[in-house]
């Protein structure tokens, strides 16, 4: 159905539809401004965090390194200590068990390192979509941005505080394992399993970020993805507001036609030039058989 509408009564050939058009355009601009303001609450805070991330994460790495080195040395010593307590078959069995469990863990949380995101936040071809379709696309993009924002804040930024604590815990766990391994009555199978798990944890202590710059690059890429999502949402929200405004205007005009039909007919008649009853002066709108 076209958005073209009849002229309001009493205006003759004066087309005031442009007022509705301008009003709906203003509704779209207003909605875009509201969504932009809301997005900046997160984006501004994330940008500030990115600005200090290199220094903050560098300090976290420097704090963690001595504990990680101590845990690594302890793991090597314990491995040598337990080497002769198990035969090859027993070692293979424990190693396979650890590999199986870590394979299942990878299925749950994915590989370490920076997450990749695949939504392109396209807006092309959607400007004329109905309100319901635009609302669905907006909801999808908002969910994607929300997930990525949580990753940025609760995983990446949280790593600055989590890394030193994790490294310190590994050093404590390694010392405890060394103490337990010194007891000849302990289960060699269990001690070896603990050793392999600890070894994995020590090797994975950096969570897939080999260096400080790798971590900062991940933060930056993630923030740019969030920004791209918000830019698309702002555009779509504006289009949705315009479309909803036009739909309402059309509904109101249809209601006017149905409820005030005679007034609308009179308004149309008022547009006719004097003496013009229709094409060629015929009887359009007059009684049959009676000339104008």
mmCIF file of C-alpha atoms in Angstrom:
data_model
loop_
_atom_site.group_PDB
_atom_site.id
_atom_site.type_symbol
_atom_site.label_atom_id
_atom_site.label_comp_id
_atom_site.label_asym_id
_atom_site.label_seq_id
_atom_site.Cartn_x
_atom_site.Cartn_y
_atom_site.Cartn_z
ATOM 1 C CA UNK A 1 0.000 0.000 0.000
ATOM 2 C CA UNK A 2 1.304 3.437 -0.948
ATOM 3 C CA UNK A 3 1.994 6.072 1.647
ATOM 4 C CA UNK A 4 0.329 8.620 -0.641
ATOM 5 C CA UNK A 5 -2.753 9.956 1.153
ATOM 6 C CA UNK A 6 -5.811 12.047 0.280
ATOM 7 C CA UNK A 7 -5.727 15.769 0.930
ATOM 8 C CA UNK A 8 -7.222 16.785 4.267
ATOM 9 C CA UNK A 9 -10.658 18.418 4.038
ATOM 10 C CA UNK A 10 -10.794 22.131 3.407
ATOM 11 C CA UNK A 11 -7.371 22.439 1.833
ATOM 12 C CA UNK A 12 -8.250 22.109 -1.808
ATOM 13 C CA UNK A 13 -5.090 21.398 -3.759
ATOM 14 C CA UNK A 14 -2.851 22.188 -0.794
ATOM 15 C CA UNK A 15 -0.780 19.074 -0.103
ATOM 16 C CA UNK A 16 0.214 18.924 3.551
ATOM 17 C CA UNK A 17 1.581 15.367 3.408
ATOM 18 C CA UNK A 18 5.059 16.894 3.573
ATOM 19 C CA UNK A 19 4.351 17.814 7.189
ATOM 20 C CA UNK A 20 3.776 14.152 8.061
ATOM 21 C CA UNK A 21 6.925 13.250 6.136
ATOM 22 C CA UNK A 22 8.955 15.808 8.070
ATOM 23 C CA UNK A 23 7.437 14.697 11.370
ATOM 24 C CA UNK A 24 8.380 11.070 10.712
ATOM 25 C CA UNK A 25 11.867 12.076 9.646
ATOM 26 C CA UNK A 26 12.223 13.946 12.935
ATOM 27 C CA UNK A 27 11.056 10.839 14.837
ATOM 28 C CA UNK A 28 13.815 8.833 13.157
ATOM 29 C CA UNK A 29 16.490 11.404 13.985
ATOM 30 C CA UNK A 30 15.312 11.590 17.592
ATOM 31 C CA UNK A 31 15.438 7.808 17.983
ATOM 32 C CA UNK A 32 18.910 7.646 16.479
ATOM 33 C CA UNK A 33 20.107 10.279 18.946
ATOM 34 C CA UNK A 34 18.633 8.334 21.877
ATOM 35 C CA UNK A 35 20.301 5.085 20.823
ATOM 36 C CA UNK A 36 23.607 6.847 20.147
ATOM 37 C CA UNK A 37 23.586 8.348 23.647
ATOM 38 C CA UNK A 38 22.867 4.926 25.157
ATOM 39 C CA UNK A 39 25.665 3.262 23.176
ATOM 40 C CA UNK A 40 28.203 5.876 24.255
ATOM 41 C CA UNK A 41 27.825 4.838 27.891
ATOM 42 C CA UNK A 42 29.624 1.577 27.115
ATOM 43 C CA UNK A 43 31.773 2.780 24.243
ATOM 44 C CA UNK A 44 33.272 5.675 26.188
ATOM 45 C CA UNK A 45 34.138 3.458 29.153
ATOM 46 C CA UNK A 46 35.588 0.769 26.874
ATOM 47 C CA UNK A 47 37.705 3.314 25.031
ATOM 48 C CA UNK A 48 39.118 4.601 28.319
ATOM 49 C CA UNK A 49 39.965 1.042 29.378
ATOM 50 C CA UNK A 50 41.686 0.410 26.052
ATOM 51 C CA UNK A 51 43.779 3.528 26.589
ATOM 52 C CA UNK A 52 45.350 2.120 29.764
ATOM 53 C CA UNK A 53 45.238 -1.566 28.833
ATOM 54 C CA UNK A 54 48.813 -1.834 27.547
ATOM 55 C CA UNK A 55 50.257 -0.460 30.774
ATOM 56 C CA UNK A 56 47.837 -2.299 33.067
ATOM 57 C CA UNK A 57 48.224 -5.673 31.362
ATOM 58 C CA UNK A 58 51.992 -5.220 31.151
ATOM 59 C CA UNK A 59 52.108 -4.813 34.928
ATOM 60 C CA UNK A 60 49.948 -7.913 35.350
ATOM 61 C CA UNK A 61 52.307 -9.940 33.169
ATOM 62 C CA UNK A 62 55.362 -8.694 35.051
ATOM 63 C CA UNK A 63 53.737 -9.658 38.365
ATOM 64 C CA UNK A 64 52.769 -13.104 37.088
ATOM 65 C CA UNK A 65 56.066 -14.104 35.476
ATOM 66 C CA UNK A 66 58.024 -15.039 38.649
ATOM 67 C CA UNK A 67 55.193 -17.254 39.867
ATOM 68 C CA UNK A 68 54.832 -18.897 36.471
ATOM 69 C CA UNK A 69 58.576 -19.556 36.309
ATOM 70 C CA UNK A 70 58.534 -21.069 39.794
ATOM 71 C CA UNK A 71 55.609 -23.330 38.847
ATOM 72 C CA UNK A 72 57.345 -24.400 35.616
ATOM 73 C CA UNK A 73 60.514 -25.361 37.505
ATOM 74 C CA UNK A 74 58.499 -27.253 40.077
ATOM 75 C CA UNK A 75 56.626 -29.186 37.366
ATOM 76 C CA UNK A 76 59.897 -30.268 35.770
ATOM 77 C CA UNK A 77 61.276 -31.487 39.074
ATOM 78 C CA UNK A 78 58.103 -33.398 39.963
ATOM 79 C CA UNK A 79 57.957 -35.018 36.528
ATOM 80 C CA UNK A 80 61.460 -36.340 37.015
ATOM 81 C CA UNK A 81 60.548 -37.508 40.513
ATOM 82 C CA UNK A 82 57.510 -39.471 39.311
ATOM 83 C CA UNK A 83 59.058 -40.805 36.121
ATOM 84 C CA UNK A 84 60.204 -44.099 37.585
ATOM 85 C CA UNK A 85 57.079 -44.748 39.698
ATOM 86 C CA UNK A 86 54.892 -45.614 36.709
ATOM 87 C CA UNK A 87 55.427 -47.940 33.799
ATOM 88 C CA UNK A 88 54.822 -46.830 30.215
ATOM 89 C CA UNK A 89 51.327 -48.314 30.053
ATOM 90 C CA UNK A 90 50.232 -46.478 33.184
ATOM 91 C CA UNK A 91 51.650 -43.195 31.926
ATOM 92 C CA UNK A 92 49.916 -43.645 28.569
ATOM 93 C CA UNK A 93 46.625 -44.322 30.317
ATOM 94 C CA UNK A 94 46.797 -41.153 32.432
ATOM 95 C CA UNK A 95 47.969 -39.041 29.499
ATOM 96 C CA UNK A 96 45.067 -40.267 27.370
ATOM 97 C CA UNK A 97 42.604 -39.498 30.153
ATOM 98 C CA UNK A 98 43.913 -35.938 30.459
ATOM 99 C CA UNK A 99 43.803 -35.467 26.688
ATOM 100 C CA UNK A 100 40.186 -36.673 26.540
ATOM 101 C CA UNK A 101 39.046 -34.309 29.278
ATOM 102 C CA UNK A 102 40.810 -31.311 27.781
ATOM 103 C CA UNK A 103 39.308 -32.130 24.411
ATOM 104 C CA UNK A 104 35.856 -31.887 25.976
ATOM 105 C CA UNK A 105 36.829 -28.633 27.692
ATOM 106 C CA UNK A 106 37.845 -27.172 24.317
ATOM 107 C CA UNK A 107 34.392 -28.036 22.980
ATOM 108 C CA UNK A 108 32.839 -26.089 25.865
ATOM 109 C CA UNK A 109 34.957 -22.942 25.855
ATOM 110 C CA UNK A 110 36.743 -22.990 22.506
ATOM 111 C CA UNK A 111 40.398 -22.448 21.890
ATOM 112 C CA UNK A 112 42.326 -19.893 23.975
ATOM 113 C CA UNK A 113 43.149 -16.506 22.572
ATOM 114 C CA UNK A 114 41.093 -13.758 21.004
ATOM 115 C CA UNK A 115 37.566 -14.676 19.985
ATOM 116 C CA UNK A 116 36.520 -14.122 16.401
ATOM 117 C CA UNK A 117 33.105 -12.664 15.522
ATOM 118 C CA UNK A 118 31.248 -13.319 12.298
ATOM 119 C CA UNK A 119 28.263 -10.938 12.234
ATOM 120 C CA UNK A 120 28.751 -8.245 9.550
ATOM 121 C CA UNK A 121 25.999 -5.942 10.910
ATOM 122 C CA UNK A 122 24.706 -5.244 7.419
ATOM 123 C CA UNK A 123 21.991 -2.606 6.946
ATOM 124 C CA UNK A 124 21.944 -2.692 3.146
ATOM 125 C CA UNK A 125 18.524 -3.341 1.657
ATOM 126 C CA UNK A 126 16.635 -3.024 4.953
ATOM 127 C CA UNK A 127 15.495 0.598 4.872
ATOM 128 C CA UNK A 128 12.103 -0.298 3.440
ATOM 129 C CA UNK A 129 11.508 -3.320 5.681
ATOM 130 C CA UNK A 130 8.333 -3.536 7.785
ATOM 131 C CA UNK A 131 8.557 -2.611 11.455
ATOM 132 C CA UNK A 132 8.445 -6.252 12.606
ATOM 133 C CA UNK A 133 11.346 -7.283 10.361
ATOM 134 C CA UNK A 134 13.431 -4.301 11.444
ATOM 135 C CA UNK A 135 12.665 -5.100 15.093
ATOM 136 C CA UNK A 136 13.896 -8.674 14.611
ATOM 137 C CA UNK A 137 17.145 -7.540 13.003
ATOM 138 C CA UNK A 138 17.699 -4.935 15.723
ATOM 139 C CA UNK A 139 17.138 -7.568 18.428
ATOM 140 C CA UNK A 140 19.682 -9.869 16.758
ATOM 141 C CA UNK A 141 22.295 -7.127 16.490
ATOM 142 C CA UNK A 142 21.697 -5.998 20.075
ATOM 143 C CA UNK A 143 22.182 -9.570 21.309
ATOM 144 C CA UNK A 144 25.436 -9.863 19.363
ATOM 145 C CA UNK A 145 26.718 -6.537 20.700
ATOM 146 C CA UNK A 146 25.683 -7.514 24.238
ATOM 147 C CA UNK A 147 27.600 -10.799 24.028
ATOM 148 C CA UNK A 148 30.688 -9.071 22.657
ATOM 149 C CA UNK A 149 30.511 -6.291 25.237
ATOM 150 C CA UNK A 150 30.338 -8.875 28.028
ATOM 151 C CA UNK A 151 33.405 -10.598 26.562
ATOM 152 C CA UNK A 152 35.262 -7.286 26.396
ATOM 153 C CA UNK A 153 34.440 -6.384 29.982
ATOM 154 C CA UNK A 154 34.086 -9.686 31.861
ATOM 155 C CA UNK A 155 36.800 -11.663 30.065
ATOM 156 C CA UNK A 156 39.360 -9.373 28.467
ATOM 157 C CA UNK A 157 39.415 -6.522 30.973
ATOM 158 C CA UNK A 158 38.992 -8.940 33.874
ATOM 159 C CA UNK A 159 42.170 -10.693 32.735
ATOM 160 C CA UNK A 160 44.263 -7.804 34.073
ATOM 161 C CA UNK A 161 43.300 -8.684 37.648
ATOM 162 C CA UNK A 162 42.868 -12.427 37.072
ATOM 163 C CA UNK A 163 46.305 -13.180 35.591
ATOM 164 C CA UNK A 164 48.467 -12.452 38.677
ATOM 165 C CA UNK A 165 46.041 -14.341 40.925
ATOM 166 C CA UNK A 166 46.031 -17.314 38.568
ATOM 167 C CA UNK A 167 49.814 -17.397 38.416
ATOM 168 C CA UNK A 168 50.112 -17.172 42.208
ATOM 169 C CA UNK A 169 47.660 -20.059 42.596
ATOM 170 C CA UNK A 170 49.680 -22.179 40.172
ATOM 171 C CA UNK A 171 52.810 -21.595 42.228
ATOM 172 C CA UNK A 172 50.915 -22.660 45.373
ATOM 173 C CA UNK A 173 49.490 -25.747 43.642
ATOM 174 C CA UNK A 174 52.932 -26.728 42.363
ATOM 175 C CA UNK A 175 54.430 -26.436 45.855
ATOM 176 C CA UNK A 176 51.622 -28.565 47.277
ATOM 177 C CA UNK A 177 52.095 -31.203 44.591
ATOM 178 C CA UNK A 178 55.841 -31.301 45.281
ATOM 179 C CA UNK A 179 55.089 -31.825 48.961
ATOM 180 C CA UNK A 180 52.631 -34.639 48.227
ATOM 181 C CA UNK A 181 54.934 -36.288 45.696
ATOM 182 C CA UNK A 182 57.640 -36.540 48.367
ATOM 183 C CA UNK A 183 55.403 -38.994 50.239
ATOM 184 C CA UNK A 184 56.219 -42.480 48.887
ATOM 185 C CA UNK A 185 52.856 -43.832 50.050
ATOM 186 C CA UNK A 186 50.836 -41.543 47.806
ATOM 187 C CA UNK A 187 49.045 -42.832 44.689
ATOM 188 C CA UNK A 188 51.449 -42.498 41.792
ATOM 189 C CA UNK A 189 48.599 -42.536 39.278
ATOM 190 C CA UNK A 190 46.830 -39.676 41.041
ATOM 191 C CA UNK A 191 50.028 -37.705 41.463
ATOM 192 C CA UNK A 192 50.834 -38.099 37.773
ATOM 193 C CA UNK A 193 47.324 -36.987 36.810
ATOM 194 C CA UNK A 194 47.692 -33.895 39.007
ATOM 195 C CA UNK A 195 51.062 -33.208 37.435
ATOM 196 C CA UNK A 196 49.712 -33.346 33.874
ATOM 197 C CA UNK A 197 46.772 -31.090 34.712
ATOM 198 C CA UNK A 198 49.070 -28.627 36.453
ATOM 199 C CA UNK A 199 51.442 -28.694 33.487
ATOM 200 C CA UNK A 200 48.545 -27.835 31.161
ATOM 201 C CA UNK A 201 47.459 -25.011 33.430
ATOM 202 C CA UNK A 202 50.955 -23.559 33.599
ATOM 203 C CA UNK A 203 51.358 -23.683 29.824
ATOM 204 C CA UNK A 204 47.944 -22.082 29.358
ATOM 205 C CA UNK A 205 48.374 -19.408 32.010
ATOM 206 C CA UNK A 206 48.483 -16.598 29.402
ATOM 207 C CA UNK A 207 45.083 -17.621 27.969
ATOM 208 C CA UNK A 208 46.309 -17.571 24.395
ATOM 209 C CA UNK A 209 48.003 -14.164 24.496
ATOM 210 C CA UNK A 210 51.748 -14.712 23.927
ATOM 211 C CA UNK A 211 52.563 -11.079 24.574
ATOM 212 C CA UNK A 212 51.127 -7.799 25.786
ATOM 213 C CA UNK A 213 50.545 -6.493 22.252
ATOM 214 C CA UNK A 214 48.532 -9.593 21.342
ATOM 215 C CA UNK A 215 46.213 -8.843 24.247
ATOM 216 C CA UNK A 216 45.883 -5.146 23.331
ATOM 217 C CA UNK A 217 45.204 -5.995 19.670
ATOM 218 C CA UNK A 218 42.406 -8.323 20.774
ATOM 219 C CA UNK A 219 40.877 -5.569 22.890
ATOM 220 C CA UNK A 220 41.037 -3.153 19.976
ATOM 221 C CA UNK A 221 39.493 -5.564 17.448
ATOM 222 C CA UNK A 222 36.715 -6.429 19.866
ATOM 223 C CA UNK A 223 35.940 -2.776 20.560
ATOM 224 C CA UNK A 224 35.828 -1.983 16.834
ATOM 225 C CA UNK A 225 33.372 -4.848 16.363
ATOM 226 C CA UNK A 226 31.158 -3.474 19.143
ATOM 227 C CA UNK A 227 31.304 -0.007 17.561
ATOM 228 C CA UNK A 228 30.316 -1.397 14.168
ATOM 229 C CA UNK A 229 27.357 -3.153 15.774
ATOM 230 C CA UNK A 230 26.151 -0.002 17.492
ATOM 231 C CA UNK A 231 26.457 2.007 14.258
ATOM 232 C CA UNK A 232 24.186 -0.500 12.512
ATOM 233 C CA UNK A 233 21.709 -0.509 15.405
ATOM 234 C CA UNK A 234 21.490 3.300 15.362
ATOM 235 C CA UNK A 235 20.672 3.279 11.635
ATOM 236 C CA UNK A 236 18.067 0.527 11.956
ATOM 237 C CA UNK A 237 16.442 2.090 14.989
ATOM 238 C CA UNK A 238 16.024 5.331 13.040
ATOM 239 C CA UNK A 239 14.483 3.525 10.083
ATOM 240 C CA UNK A 240 12.155 1.630 12.396
ATOM 241 C CA UNK A 241 10.959 4.863 14.026
ATOM 242 C CA UNK A 242 10.283 6.447 10.617
ATOM 243 C CA UNK A 243 8.414 3.395 9.378
ATOM 244 C CA UNK A 244 6.318 3.161 12.554
ATOM 245 C CA UNK A 245 5.464 6.871 12.267
ATOM 246 C CA UNK A 246 4.381 6.507 8.629
ATOM 247 C CA UNK A 247 2.337 3.405 9.412
ATOM 248 C CA UNK A 248 0.505 5.290 12.142
ATOM 249 C CA UNK A 249 -0.106 8.285 9.876
ATOM 250 C CA UNK A 250 -1.576 6.002 7.240
ATOM 251 C CA UNK A 251 -3.789 4.292 9.797
ATOM 252 C CA UNK A 252 -5.005 7.656 11.065
ATOM 253 C CA UNK A 253 -5.822 8.814 7.541
ATOM 254 C CA UNK A 254 -7.689 5.606 6.755
ATOM 255 C CA UNK A 255 -9.664 6.058 9.953
ATOM 256 C CA UNK A 256 -10.502 9.620 8.895
ATOM 257 C CA UNK A 257 -11.795 8.368 5.530
ATOM 258 C CA UNK A 258 -13.982 5.696 7.131
ATOM 259 C CA UNK A 259 -15.398 7.823 9.924
ATOM 260 C CA UNK A 260 -15.883 11.063 7.957
ATOM 261 C CA UNK A 261 -16.570 9.814 4.453
ATOM 262 C CA UNK A 262 -19.012 12.545 3.505
ATOM 263 C CA UNK A 263 -16.664 15.291 4.689
ATOM 264 C CA UNK A 264 -13.917 13.797 2.555
ATOM 265 C CA UNK A 265 -16.216 13.640 -0.473
ATOM 266 C CA UNK A 266 -17.181 17.280 0.042
ATOM 267 C CA UNK A 267 -13.495 18.184 0.244
ATOM 268 C CA UNK A 268 -12.905 16.456 -3.092
ATOM 269 C CA UNK A 269 -15.892 18.184 -4.667
ATOM 270 C CA UNK A 270 -14.560 21.541 -3.464
ATOM 271 C CA UNK A 271 -11.510 21.030 -5.648
ATOM 272 C CA UNK A 272 -13.564 21.024 -8.836
ATOM 273 C CA UNK A 273 -13.397 24.244 -10.915
ATOM 274 C CA UNK A 274 -16.756 26.089 -11.208
ATOM 275 C CA UNK A 275 -19.002 24.594 -13.890
ATOM 276 C CA UNK A 276 -16.853 21.514 -14.330
ATOM 277 C CA UNK A 277 -18.969 18.460 -13.547
ATOM 278 C CA UNK A 278 -16.611 15.999 -15.097
ATOM 279 C CA UNK A 279 -14.871 15.194 -18.380
ATOM 280 C CA UNK A 280 -16.293 17.124 -21.385
ATOM 281 C CA UNK A 281 -19.070 18.620 -19.252
ATOM 282 C CA UNK A 282 -20.751 15.210 -18.980
ATOM 283 C CA UNK A 283 -22.941 13.907 -16.200
ATOM 284 C CA UNK A 284 -20.272 12.495 -13.904
ATOM 285 C CA UNK A 285 -21.608 12.891 -10.386
ATOM 286 C CA UNK A 286 -25.073 14.033 -11.590
ATOM 287 C CA UNK A 287 -28.398 12.260 -11.994
ATOM 288 C CA UNK A 288 -28.739 10.193 -15.190
ATOM 289 C CA UNK A 289 -30.447 12.023 -18.017
ATOM 290 C CA UNK A 290 -30.057 15.496 -16.505
ATOM 291 C CA UNK A 291 -27.529 17.803 -18.148
ATOM 292 C CA UNK A 292 -25.176 19.856 -15.980
#
